[in-house]
mmCIF file of C-alpha atoms in Angstrom:
data_model
loop_
_atom_site.group_PDB
_atom_site.id
_atom_site.type_symbol
_atom_site.label_atom_id
_atom_site.label_comp_id
_atom_site.label_asym_id
_atom_site.label_seq_id
_atom_site.Cartn_x
_atom_site.Cartn_y
_atom_site.Cartn_z
ATOM 1 C CA UNK A 29 -8.405 11.890 14.706
ATOM 2 C CA UNK A 30 -7.781 15.623 14.934
ATOM 3 C CA UNK A 31 -7.193 16.238 11.261
ATOM 4 C CA UNK A 32 -9.289 19.205 10.116
ATOM 5 C CA UNK A 33 -6.618 21.804 10.823
ATOM 6 C CA UNK A 34 -3.938 19.777 9.063
ATOM 7 C CA UNK A 35 -2.132 20.754 5.887
ATOM 8 C CA UNK A 36 -3.732 19.490 2.688
ATOM 9 C CA UNK A 37 -1.354 17.753 0.304
ATOM 10 C CA UNK A 38 -1.150 18.997 -3.275
ATOM 11 C CA UNK A 39 -0.265 15.479 -4.442
ATOM 12 C CA UNK A 40 -3.813 14.095 -4.626
ATOM 13 C CA UNK A 41 -5.006 13.313 -8.139
ATOM 14 C CA UNK A 42 -8.764 12.913 -8.458
ATOM 15 C CA UNK A 43 -9.850 10.526 -11.238
ATOM 16 C CA UNK A 44 -13.183 9.583 -9.726
ATOM 17 C CA UNK A 45 -15.956 9.330 -12.262
ATOM 18 C CA UNK A 46 -13.531 8.489 -15.051
ATOM 19 C CA UNK A 47 -13.488 5.105 -16.714
ATOM 20 C CA UNK A 48 -10.386 3.149 -17.578
ATOM 21 C CA UNK A 49 -9.896 1.412 -20.908
ATOM 22 C CA UNK A 50 -10.842 -2.230 -20.452
ATOM 23 C CA UNK A 51 -10.466 -5.456 -22.322
ATOM 24 C CA UNK A 52 -8.933 -8.646 -21.087
ATOM 25 C CA UNK A 53 -10.951 -8.844 -17.880
ATOM 26 C CA UNK A 54 -8.742 -8.388 -14.863
ATOM 27 C CA UNK A 55 -5.507 -9.274 -16.632
ATOM 28 C CA UNK A 56 -4.404 -5.690 -17.276
ATOM 29 C CA UNK A 57 -0.611 -5.437 -17.384
ATOM 30 C CA UNK A 58 -0.218 -9.209 -17.025
ATOM 31 C CA UNK A 59 -1.920 -9.826 -20.378
ATOM 32 C CA UNK A 60 0.427 -7.374 -22.057
ATOM 33 C CA UNK A 61 3.399 -9.024 -20.374
ATOM 34 C CA UNK A 62 2.416 -12.489 -21.611
ATOM 35 C CA UNK A 63 1.925 -11.173 -25.126
ATOM 36 C CA UNK A 64 5.448 -9.735 -25.196
ATOM 37 C CA UNK A 65 7.138 -12.785 -23.671
ATOM 38 C CA UNK A 66 7.717 -14.842 -26.892
ATOM 39 C CA UNK A 67 9.541 -11.932 -28.506
ATOM 40 C CA UNK A 68 11.595 -10.937 -25.480
ATOM 41 C CA UNK A 69 12.800 -14.463 -24.745
ATOM 42 C CA UNK A 70 14.717 -14.655 -28.021
ATOM 43 C CA UNK A 71 17.715 -12.736 -26.666
ATOM 44 C CA UNK A 72 19.629 -12.213 -23.447
ATOM 45 C CA UNK A 73 18.713 -8.533 -23.477
ATOM 46 C CA UNK A 74 15.083 -9.492 -23.961
ATOM 47 C CA UNK A 75 15.257 -11.694 -20.866
ATOM 48 C CA UNK A 76 16.420 -8.705 -18.821
ATOM 49 C CA UNK A 77 13.590 -6.554 -20.172
ATOM 50 C CA UNK A 78 11.069 -9.288 -19.370
ATOM 51 C CA UNK A 79 12.360 -9.592 -15.800
ATOM 52 C CA UNK A 80 12.107 -5.827 -15.355
ATOM 53 C CA UNK A 81 8.535 -5.782 -16.672
ATOM 54 C CA UNK A 82 7.578 -8.706 -14.454
ATOM 55 C CA UNK A 83 8.978 -6.914 -11.427
ATOM 56 C CA UNK A 84 6.966 -3.832 -12.320
ATOM 57 C CA UNK A 85 3.729 -5.768 -12.656
ATOM 58 C CA UNK A 86 4.070 -8.025 -9.646
ATOM 59 C CA UNK A 87 5.525 -5.507 -7.239
ATOM 60 C CA UNK A 88 2.670 -3.089 -6.950
ATOM 61 C CA UNK A 89 2.126 -3.379 -3.178
ATOM 62 C CA UNK A 90 -1.492 -3.627 -2.047
ATOM 63 C CA UNK A 91 -2.831 -3.825 1.463
ATOM 64 C CA UNK A 92 -4.434 -7.226 1.042
ATOM 65 C CA UNK A 93 -4.572 -9.397 -2.041
ATOM 66 C CA UNK A 94 -6.853 -12.152 -0.758
ATOM 67 C CA UNK A 95 -10.019 -10.145 -0.252
ATOM 68 C CA UNK A 96 -13.010 -11.476 -2.240
ATOM 69 C CA UNK A 97 -14.596 -8.924 -4.501
ATOM 70 C CA UNK A 98 -17.988 -7.552 -3.507
ATOM 71 C CA UNK A 99 -18.341 -5.285 -6.520
ATOM 72 C CA UNK A 100 -17.856 -5.731 -10.255
ATOM 73 C CA UNK A 101 -15.507 -3.231 -11.912
ATOM 74 C CA UNK A 102 -17.013 -1.104 -14.629
ATOM 75 C CA UNK A 103 -14.648 -0.903 -17.575
ATOM 76 C CA UNK A 104 -15.283 1.270 -20.580
ATOM 77 C CA UNK A 105 -13.733 3.864 -22.909
ATOM 78 C CA UNK A 106 -10.997 6.195 -21.721
ATOM 79 C CA UNK A 107 -12.287 9.329 -20.044
ATOM 80 C CA UNK A 108 -11.455 12.593 -21.766
ATOM 81 C CA UNK A 109 -11.492 14.794 -18.672
ATOM 82 C CA UNK A 110 -8.185 15.627 -17.035
ATOM 83 C CA UNK A 111 -7.618 14.604 -13.412
ATOM 84 C CA UNK A 112 -7.686 17.369 -10.829
ATOM 85 C CA UNK A 113 -7.706 18.049 -7.123
ATOM 86 C CA UNK A 114 -10.641 16.934 -4.925
ATOM 87 C CA UNK A 115 -13.459 19.396 -4.339
ATOM 88 C CA UNK A 116 -13.102 21.490 -1.194
ATOM 89 C CA UNK A 117 -16.410 20.236 0.228
ATOM 90 C CA UNK A 118 -15.527 16.539 -0.199
ATOM 91 C CA UNK A 119 -14.818 15.562 3.401
ATOM 92 C CA UNK A 120 -13.447 12.066 2.819
ATOM 93 C CA UNK A 121 -11.139 13.269 0.054
ATOM 94 C CA UNK A 122 -10.052 16.132 2.288
ATOM 95 C CA UNK A 123 -9.219 13.632 5.013
ATOM 96 C CA UNK A 124 -7.117 11.617 2.563
ATOM 97 C CA UNK A 125 -5.321 14.798 1.522
ATOM 98 C CA UNK A 126 -4.494 15.729 5.117
ATOM 99 C CA UNK A 127 -3.242 12.232 5.974
ATOM 100 C CA UNK A 128 -1.075 12.242 2.845
ATOM 101 C CA UNK A 129 0.245 15.639 3.883
ATOM 102 C CA UNK A 130 1.298 14.283 7.269
ATOM 103 C CA UNK A 131 3.132 11.374 5.636
ATOM 104 C CA UNK A 132 5.004 13.905 3.502
ATOM 105 C CA UNK A 133 6.009 15.869 6.605
ATOM 106 C CA UNK A 134 7.014 12.788 8.605
ATOM 107 C CA UNK A 135 9.026 11.038 5.905
ATOM 108 C CA UNK A 136 10.505 14.308 4.702
ATOM 109 C CA UNK A 137 11.925 14.842 8.190
ATOM 110 C CA UNK A 138 13.166 11.255 8.533
ATOM 111 C CA UNK A 139 14.913 11.317 5.156
ATOM 112 C CA UNK A 140 16.443 14.722 5.900
ATOM 113 C CA UNK A 141 17.847 13.449 9.185
ATOM 114 C CA UNK A 142 19.382 10.551 7.258
ATOM 115 C CA UNK A 143 21.057 12.977 4.846
ATOM 116 C CA UNK A 144 18.782 12.448 1.848
ATOM 117 C CA UNK A 145 15.693 13.998 0.288
ATOM 118 C CA UNK A 146 12.219 12.487 0.301
ATOM 119 C CA UNK A 147 10.333 12.412 -2.980
ATOM 120 C CA UNK A 148 6.626 12.252 -2.129
ATOM 121 C CA UNK A 149 4.265 9.966 -4.073
ATOM 122 C CA UNK A 150 1.074 11.026 -5.788
ATOM 123 C CA UNK A 151 -2.177 9.541 -4.480
ATOM 124 C CA UNK A 152 -4.820 8.777 -7.088
ATOM 125 C CA UNK A 153 -8.493 8.607 -6.126
ATOM 126 C CA UNK A 154 -10.495 6.515 -8.581
ATOM 127 C CA UNK A 155 -13.818 4.760 -9.023
ATOM 128 C CA UNK A 156 -14.228 1.053 -9.857
ATOM 129 C CA UNK A 157 -11.081 0.580 -11.969
ATOM 130 C CA UNK A 158 -7.902 2.415 -12.841
ATOM 131 C CA UNK A 159 -4.975 2.087 -15.198
ATOM 132 C CA UNK A 160 -1.483 2.596 -13.800
ATOM 133 C CA UNK A 161 2.061 1.725 -14.820
ATOM 134 C CA UNK A 162 1.342 -1.649 -13.160
ATOM 135 C CA UNK A 163 -1.578 -2.399 -15.477
ATOM 136 C CA UNK A 164 -5.359 -2.272 -15.162
ATOM 137 C CA UNK A 165 -6.683 -2.810 -11.630
ATOM 138 C CA UNK A 166 -10.179 -2.953 -10.207
ATOM 139 C CA UNK A 167 -11.255 -1.704 -6.800
ATOM 140 C CA UNK A 168 -11.463 -5.366 -5.722
ATOM 141 C CA UNK A 169 -7.681 -5.504 -5.231
ATOM 142 C CA UNK A 170 -7.885 -2.842 -2.529
ATOM 143 C CA UNK A 171 -5.561 0.129 -2.154
ATOM 144 C CA UNK A 172 -2.184 -0.419 -3.811
ATOM 145 C CA UNK A 173 1.124 1.237 -4.598
ATOM 146 C CA UNK A 174 2.661 1.067 -8.067
ATOM 147 C CA UNK A 175 6.447 1.580 -8.133
ATOM 148 C CA UNK A 176 6.412 2.128 -11.901
ATOM 149 C CA UNK A 177 4.777 5.542 -11.554
ATOM 150 C CA UNK A 178 5.351 6.016 -7.789
ATOM 151 C CA UNK A 179 1.666 6.490 -7.074
ATOM 152 C CA UNK A 180 -0.746 5.184 -4.447
ATOM 153 C CA UNK A 181 -4.159 4.178 -5.826
ATOM 154 C CA UNK A 182 -7.282 4.328 -3.692
ATOM 155 C CA UNK A 183 -10.979 3.737 -4.322
ATOM 156 C CA UNK A 184 -12.860 5.342 -1.423
ATOM 157 C CA UNK A 185 -15.372 2.479 -1.426
ATOM 158 C CA UNK A 186 -12.651 0.631 0.477
ATOM 159 C CA UNK A 187 -13.984 2.390 3.573
ATOM 160 C CA UNK A 188 -17.010 0.095 3.381
ATOM 161 C CA UNK A 189 -14.748 -2.958 3.131
ATOM 162 C CA UNK A 190 -12.913 -1.900 6.288
ATOM 163 C CA UNK A 191 -16.232 -1.682 8.104
ATOM 164 C CA UNK A 192 -17.211 -5.158 6.908
ATOM 165 C CA UNK A 193 -13.871 -6.452 8.185
ATOM 166 C CA UNK A 194 -14.609 -4.995 11.620
ATOM 167 C CA UNK A 195 -12.168 -2.088 11.362
ATOM 168 C CA UNK A 196 -14.205 1.130 11.021
ATOM 169 C CA UNK A 197 -12.921 4.566 11.980
ATOM 170 C CA UNK A 198 -10.887 7.401 10.557
ATOM 171 C CA UNK A 199 -7.579 6.209 11.979
ATOM 172 C CA UNK A 200 -8.087 2.739 10.506
ATOM 173 C CA UNK A 201 -8.382 4.406 7.102
ATOM 174 C CA UNK A 202 -5.336 6.565 7.821
ATOM 175 C CA UNK A 203 -3.365 3.407 8.612
ATOM 176 C CA UNK A 204 -4.251 2.054 5.157
ATOM 177 C CA UNK A 205 -2.873 5.176 3.472
ATOM 178 C CA UNK A 206 0.250 5.165 5.647
ATOM 179 C CA UNK A 207 0.858 1.494 4.804
ATOM 180 C CA UNK A 208 0.796 2.185 1.070
ATOM 181 C CA UNK A 209 3.096 5.182 1.527
ATOM 182 C CA UNK A 210 5.336 2.748 3.423
ATOM 183 C CA UNK A 211 5.673 0.787 0.175
ATOM 184 C CA UNK A 212 6.761 4.000 -1.514
ATOM 185 C CA UNK A 213 9.427 4.493 1.150
ATOM 186 C CA UNK A 214 10.642 0.928 0.549
ATOM 187 C CA UNK A 215 10.822 1.690 -3.156
ATOM 188 C CA UNK A 216 12.928 4.799 -2.533
ATOM 189 C CA UNK A 217 15.210 2.836 -0.202
ATOM 190 C CA UNK A 218 15.818 0.178 -2.862
ATOM 191 C CA UNK A 219 14.347 -2.520 -0.601
ATOM 192 C CA UNK A 220 11.484 -3.340 -2.959
ATOM 193 C CA UNK A 221 13.738 -4.034 -5.936
ATOM 194 C CA UNK A 222 16.077 -6.269 -3.903
ATOM 195 C CA UNK A 223 13.177 -8.271 -2.493
ATOM 196 C CA UNK A 224 11.563 -8.667 -5.878
ATOM 197 C CA UNK A 225 14.790 -9.917 -7.400
ATOM 198 C CA UNK A 226 15.112 -12.474 -4.606
ATOM 199 C CA UNK A 227 11.459 -13.536 -5.010
ATOM 200 C CA UNK A 228 11.874 -14.188 -8.714
ATOM 201 C CA UNK A 229 14.753 -16.582 -7.996
ATOM 202 C CA UNK A 230 13.033 -18.401 -5.112
ATOM 203 C CA UNK A 231 10.485 -21.189 -4.805
ATOM 204 C CA UNK A 232 6.885 -20.205 -4.132
ATOM 205 C CA UNK A 233 6.939 -20.680 -0.349
ATOM 206 C CA UNK A 234 10.134 -18.649 0.012
ATOM 207 C CA UNK A 235 8.800 -15.976 -2.332
ATOM 208 C CA UNK A 236 5.668 -15.714 -0.202
ATOM 209 C CA UNK A 237 7.759 -15.354 2.955
ATOM 210 C CA UNK A 238 9.718 -12.503 1.385
ATOM 211 C CA UNK A 239 6.460 -10.826 0.429
ATOM 212 C CA UNK A 240 5.249 -11.161 4.025
ATOM 213 C CA UNK A 241 8.440 -9.521 5.322
ATOM 214 C CA UNK A 242 7.974 -6.624 2.894
ATOM 215 C CA UNK A 243 4.325 -6.108 3.881
ATOM 216 C CA UNK A 244 5.065 -6.267 7.605
ATOM 217 C CA UNK A 245 7.787 -3.678 7.193
ATOM 218 C CA UNK A 246 5.239 -1.393 5.503
ATOM 219 C CA UNK A 247 2.989 -1.955 8.545
ATOM 220 C CA UNK A 248 5.884 -0.962 10.803
ATOM 221 C CA UNK A 249 6.486 2.150 8.694
ATOM 222 C CA UNK A 250 2.804 3.014 9.124
ATOM 223 C CA UNK A 251 3.381 2.772 12.865
ATOM 224 C CA UNK A 252 6.388 5.107 12.597
ATOM 225 C CA UNK A 253 4.172 7.608 10.786
ATOM 226 C CA UNK A 254 1.576 7.338 13.579
ATOM 227 C CA UNK A 255 4.288 7.957 16.211
ATOM 228 C CA UNK A 256 5.270 11.281 14.642
ATOM 229 C CA UNK A 257 1.706 12.277 13.790
ATOM 230 C CA UNK A 258 0.949 11.910 17.489
ATOM 231 C CA UNK A 259 4.145 13.452 18.859
ATOM 232 C CA UNK A 260 4.496 16.411 16.517
ATOM 233 C CA UNK A 261 0.940 17.120 15.399
ATOM 234 C CA UNK A 262 -1.191 15.758 18.265
ATOM 235 C CA UNK A 263 -3.535 14.196 15.701
ATOM 236 C CA UNK A 264 -4.434 11.064 17.649
ATOM 237 C CA UNK A 265 -7.405 10.794 19.969
ATOM 238 C CA UNK A 266 -8.194 8.110 22.574
ATOM 239 C CA UNK A 267 -8.951 4.838 20.796
ATOM 240 C CA UNK A 268 -7.134 5.712 17.555
ATOM 241 C CA UNK A 269 -4.211 3.367 18.111
ATOM 242 C CA UNK A 270 -6.649 0.550 18.891
ATOM 243 C CA UNK A 271 -8.381 1.326 15.586
ATOM 244 C CA UNK A 272 -5.067 0.989 13.793
ATOM 245 C CA UNK A 273 -4.299 -2.312 15.500
ATOM 246 C CA UNK A 274 -7.742 -3.659 14.598
ATOM 247 C CA UNK A 275 -7.279 -2.575 10.991
ATOM 248 C CA UNK A 276 -3.854 -4.234 10.808
ATOM 249 C CA UNK A 277 -5.249 -7.450 12.256
ATOM 250 C CA UNK A 278 -8.355 -7.349 10.059
ATOM 251 C CA UNK A 279 -6.278 -7.593 6.894
ATOM 252 C CA UNK A 280 -4.133 -10.467 8.159
ATOM 253 C CA UNK A 281 -3.915 -13.399 5.757
ATOM 254 C CA UNK A 282 -5.329 -15.855 8.296
ATOM 255 C CA UNK A 283 -8.320 -13.608 8.946
ATOM 256 C CA UNK A 284 -8.993 -13.181 5.225
ATOM 257 C CA UNK A 285 -8.599 -16.908 4.537
ATOM 258 C CA UNK A 286 -11.139 -17.769 7.256
ATOM 259 C CA UNK A 287 -13.476 -15.055 6.004
ATOM 260 C CA UNK A 288 -13.327 -16.590 2.529
ATOM 261 C CA UNK A 289 -14.193 -20.007 3.976
ATOM 262 C CA UNK A 290 -10.734 -21.465 3.421
ATOM 263 C CA UNK A 291 -8.435 -23.314 5.784
ATOM 264 C CA UNK A 292 -5.578 -21.250 7.161
ATOM 265 C CA UNK A 293 -2.390 -21.982 5.187
ATOM 266 C CA UNK A 294 0.701 -20.114 6.483
ATOM 267 C CA UNK A 295 2.754 -21.131 3.444
ATOM 268 C CA UNK A 296 0.273 -19.222 1.287
ATOM 269 C CA UNK A 297 0.525 -16.021 3.337
ATOM 270 C CA UNK A 298 1.728 -13.022 1.329
ATOM 271 C CA UNK A 299 1.009 -10.211 3.817
ATOM 272 C CA UNK A 300 1.326 -11.779 7.273
ATOM 273 C CA UNK A 301 -1.008 -13.049 9.950
ATOM 274 C CA UNK A 302 -3.323 -10.789 11.952
ATOM 275 C CA UNK A 303 -1.013 -11.106 14.947
ATOM 276 C CA UNK A 304 2.082 -10.242 12.906
ATOM 277 C CA UNK A 305 0.508 -7.231 11.246
ATOM 278 C CA UNK A 306 -0.706 -5.783 14.541
ATOM 279 C CA UNK A 307 2.673 -6.501 16.180
ATOM 280 C CA UNK A 308 4.716 -4.701 13.550
ATOM 281 C CA UNK A 309 2.389 -1.701 13.439
ATOM 282 C CA UNK A 310 2.768 -1.462 17.223
ATOM 283 C CA UNK A 311 6.542 -1.851 16.871
ATOM 284 C CA UNK A 312 6.732 1.211 14.658
ATOM 285 C CA UNK A 313 4.332 3.219 16.777
ATOM 286 C CA UNK A 314 5.960 2.468 20.116
ATOM 287 C CA UNK A 315 9.506 3.263 18.932
ATOM 288 C CA UNK A 316 9.171 5.762 16.090
ATOM 289 C CA UNK A 317 12.400 4.228 14.804
ATOM 290 C CA UNK A 318 12.717 3.086 11.197
ATOM 291 C CA UNK A 319 15.674 0.926 12.205
ATOM 292 C CA UNK A 320 13.332 -1.161 14.386
ATOM 293 C CA UNK A 321 11.369 -2.141 11.276
ATOM 294 C CA UNK A 322 13.869 -4.666 9.893
ATOM 295 C CA UNK A 323 11.379 -7.493 9.464
ATOM 296 C CA UNK A 324 13.821 -9.336 7.193
ATOM 297 C CA UNK A 325 16.347 -9.804 9.980
ATOM 298 C CA UNK A 326 13.678 -10.529 12.577
ATOM 299 C CA UNK A 327 11.812 -13.157 10.554
ATOM 300 C CA UNK A 328 14.532 -14.743 8.412
ATOM 301 C CA UNK A 329 15.203 -17.533 10.910
ATOM 302 C CA UNK A 330 11.561 -18.507 11.371
#
């Protein structure tokens, strides 16, 4: 990618080296939610609050939820240092900042053309574990978006996981960031809330299918970003699109299930197959049209 001359975003929050308050293993926000449940269920209003909290916890979009952990999160006391911007000589963090900047430019233009204003998310860099409005998360969950605070969370060690999955390269990493920003766009559009409400009223298989549709749309939105990054900023180099397609396929549910030694179970998919993820990324990239990313209409009859 040709990224070095790109605009650096001011929305990167560097928490690397800090430690998040632990306790409760990997439960995080879920443990708090379960503790509140007996009190909230006593009234109709409490039910509504519980549903809202459940939506907040469960709807933090992450690139792939089935990846086995290769590292143990280190949880300890809260750090006292305030988060800041990445150091100027930190090349990987600089790359993240430039990619985030391009998503701001692309989606800002798309929203403006639609007669609205784009509110850009913050991107938090962290090490090992982080606390967000969606609870306590370890790096093992992969990059994720939390709608509660409208932030994307990213541990840079994920670069190594991409390599292990057979998807190395700077554009593959850029696709990951663009996918998570795609979840932010869905949140702003009100799509995320509607899908989550439908998921909470559905059986497990149907809920999984709705999750797949949401994730594939975020892949398509990542493709739309790539279209404009190439057309308007000439950032792409030969082989970059192939990197993006490999990255999309590498985090397909079927690929991850096989990698974990499990049989492929389509009913258990929450993010889509390798073929689906690559297809919808390509759909966004080849058209540059957000309206071509309606995965819900395209997949509802399958």
